[in-house]
Amino acid sequence: MKKIIVANWKSNPEKISTAISLARASDKKGAVIAPPHIYLDIVGKTLNNAFLGAQDVFWEKYGPYTGEVSLSQLKNGGVKYIIIGHSERRKYLNETDEMINKKVVAILEENMKVILCVGDTADVHKKGISAVKRHIEKQLKADLKNVSQKMSKNLYVAYEPIWAISTSKSNSLGKADTPEDAVRVISYIKNVVDKKIHGKNIKVLYGGSINIKNVKEFLFEDEINGLLVGGASLRPKEFSR
Ligand code: PEP
């Protein structure tokens, strides 16, 4: 199975000119570039090899939803992958599992690819692997309500331990999970999704402080189908390597 590497630029960069050069430098086969909405059009026009991704969407196709960007707008703008349920949105915007579930279903019904983020907090992590599994299972059950087996071909899950996000600098290992522990949780995610929606072969990515020093250990794990990369995706030389 081919692995994908997703660049989550979050609310960066500050200028359109930087976004264009970042897109040029990151335009590799197997990559998905997810810029902020404001840059989707120009980044989409710049990419020749990578797929275009978005960091969120509203669940309706169009209508009176001030400030929101709709599914039809993203689809017509060339977006192929949409990240949903990122822990920063759950935390700062109070996105609930109910909202996330509506978005997941709407995206899959449109035949677009969704990258559903789930992950444990530091407090849950401290309690051990059983607590982590229970936490993730609860999120998956709520977020995948009404998702059928047929829809699951476009479903990606990203396991992002929240305590491991945004801790990495290129010259250190940051606080990424160990590949072994990430694989344990990722295998569990695959089992839960299989039991819930008979979604065999769903793809599960790892995200959390991936950088040039630790990337290989994660990519060599067969069970990990790709990576979601935040900070390092803003360092173009490092990301393209
Ligand atoms: C993320 O926020 O999705 C992420 C993986 O960030 P970072 O790589 O910076 O930890």
PDB file of N, CA, C and O in Angstrom, residues 1 22 24 28 49 83 87 96 121 146 197 209:
ATOM      1  N   MET A   1       0.851  -1.204   0.000  1.00  0.00           N
ATOM      2  CA  MET A   1       0.000   0.000   0.000  1.00  0.00           C
ATOM      3  C   MET A   1       0.887   1.255   0.000  1.00  0.00           C
ATOM      4  O   MET A   1       1.825   1.344   0.780  1.00  0.00           O
ATOM      5  N   LEU A  22       6.636  27.823  -0.721  1.00  0.00           N
ATOM      6  CA  LEU A  22       6.502  26.597   0.078  1.00  0.00           C
ATOM      7  C   LEU A  22       5.842  25.482  -0.743  1.00  0.00           C
ATOM      8  O   LEU A  22       6.269  24.323  -0.731  1.00  0.00           O
ATOM      9  N   ARG A  24       5.783  25.210  -4.013  1.00  0.00           N
ATOM     10  CA  ARG A  24       6.716  24.759  -5.069  1.00  0.00           C
ATOM     11  C   ARG A  24       7.713  23.757  -4.503  1.00  0.00           C
ATOM     12  O   ARG A  24       7.972  22.718  -5.089  1.00  0.00           O
ATOM     13  N   LYS A  28       5.666  17.176  -4.172  1.00  0.00           N
ATOM     14  CA  LYS A  28       6.207  15.836  -4.441  1.00  0.00           C
ATOM     15  C   LYS A  28       5.070  14.830  -4.600  1.00  0.00           C
ATOM     16  O   LYS A  28       4.025  14.962  -3.923  1.00  0.00           O
ATOM     17  N   ASN A  49       2.365  17.801  -8.762  1.00  0.00           N
ATOM     18  CA  ASN A  49       2.529  16.401  -8.337  1.00  0.00           C
ATOM     19  C   ASN A  49       1.740  16.052  -7.088  1.00  0.00           C
ATOM     20  O   ASN A  49       1.142  14.986  -7.003  1.00  0.00           O
ATOM     21  N   ILE A  83      -8.903  17.392   6.124  1.00  0.00           N
ATOM     22  CA  ILE A  83      -8.586  17.025   7.512  1.00  0.00           C
ATOM     23  C   ILE A  83      -9.775  17.434   8.385  1.00  0.00           C
ATOM     24  O   ILE A  83     -10.265  18.562   8.281  1.00  0.00           O
ATOM     25  N   SER A  87      -7.102  18.150  16.751  1.00  0.00           N
ATOM     26  CA  SER A  87      -7.218  18.452  18.196  1.00  0.00           C
ATOM     27  C   SER A  87      -7.221  19.960  18.466  1.00  0.00           C
ATOM     28  O   SER A  87      -7.821  20.406  19.451  1.00  0.00           O
ATOM     29  N   THR A  96     -17.270  19.528  18.441  1.00  0.00           N
ATOM     30  CA  THR A  96     -17.719  18.332  19.161  1.00  0.00           C
ATOM     31  C   THR A  96     -17.686  17.124  18.213  1.00  0.00           C
ATOM     32  O   THR A  96     -17.618  17.281  16.989  1.00  0.00           O
ATOM     33  N   THR A 121      -5.107  12.784  25.191  1.00  0.00           N
ATOM     34  CA  THR A 121      -4.455  13.889  25.906  1.00  0.00           C
ATOM     35  C   THR A 121      -3.336  13.322  26.777  1.00  0.00           C
ATOM     36  O   THR A 121      -3.253  12.102  26.993  1.00  0.00           O
ATOM     37  N   ASN A 146     -23.061   6.419  11.305  1.00  0.00           N
ATOM     38  CA  ASN A 146     -23.680   6.443   9.964  1.00  0.00           C
ATOM     39  C   ASN A 146     -22.686   6.376   8.802  1.00  0.00           C
ATOM     40  O   ASN A 146     -23.032   6.726   7.678  1.00  0.00           O
ATOM     41  N   ILE A 197     -17.670  -0.721  11.152  1.00  0.00           N
ATOM     42  CA  ILE A 197     -18.250  -0.516   9.814  1.00  0.00           C
ATOM     43  C   ILE A 197     -17.735  -1.529   8.796  1.00  0.00           C
ATOM     44  O   ILE A 197     -17.906  -1.344   7.596  1.00  0.00           O
ATOM     45  N   SER A 209       4.921  15.595  15.922  1.00  0.00           N
ATOM     46  CA  SER A 209       6.368  15.853  16.010  1.00  0.00           C
ATOM     47  C   SER A 209       7.224  14.960  15.116  1.00  0.00           C
ATOM     48  O   SER A 209       8.299  14.510  15.516  1.00  0.00           O
TER      49      SER A 209
END
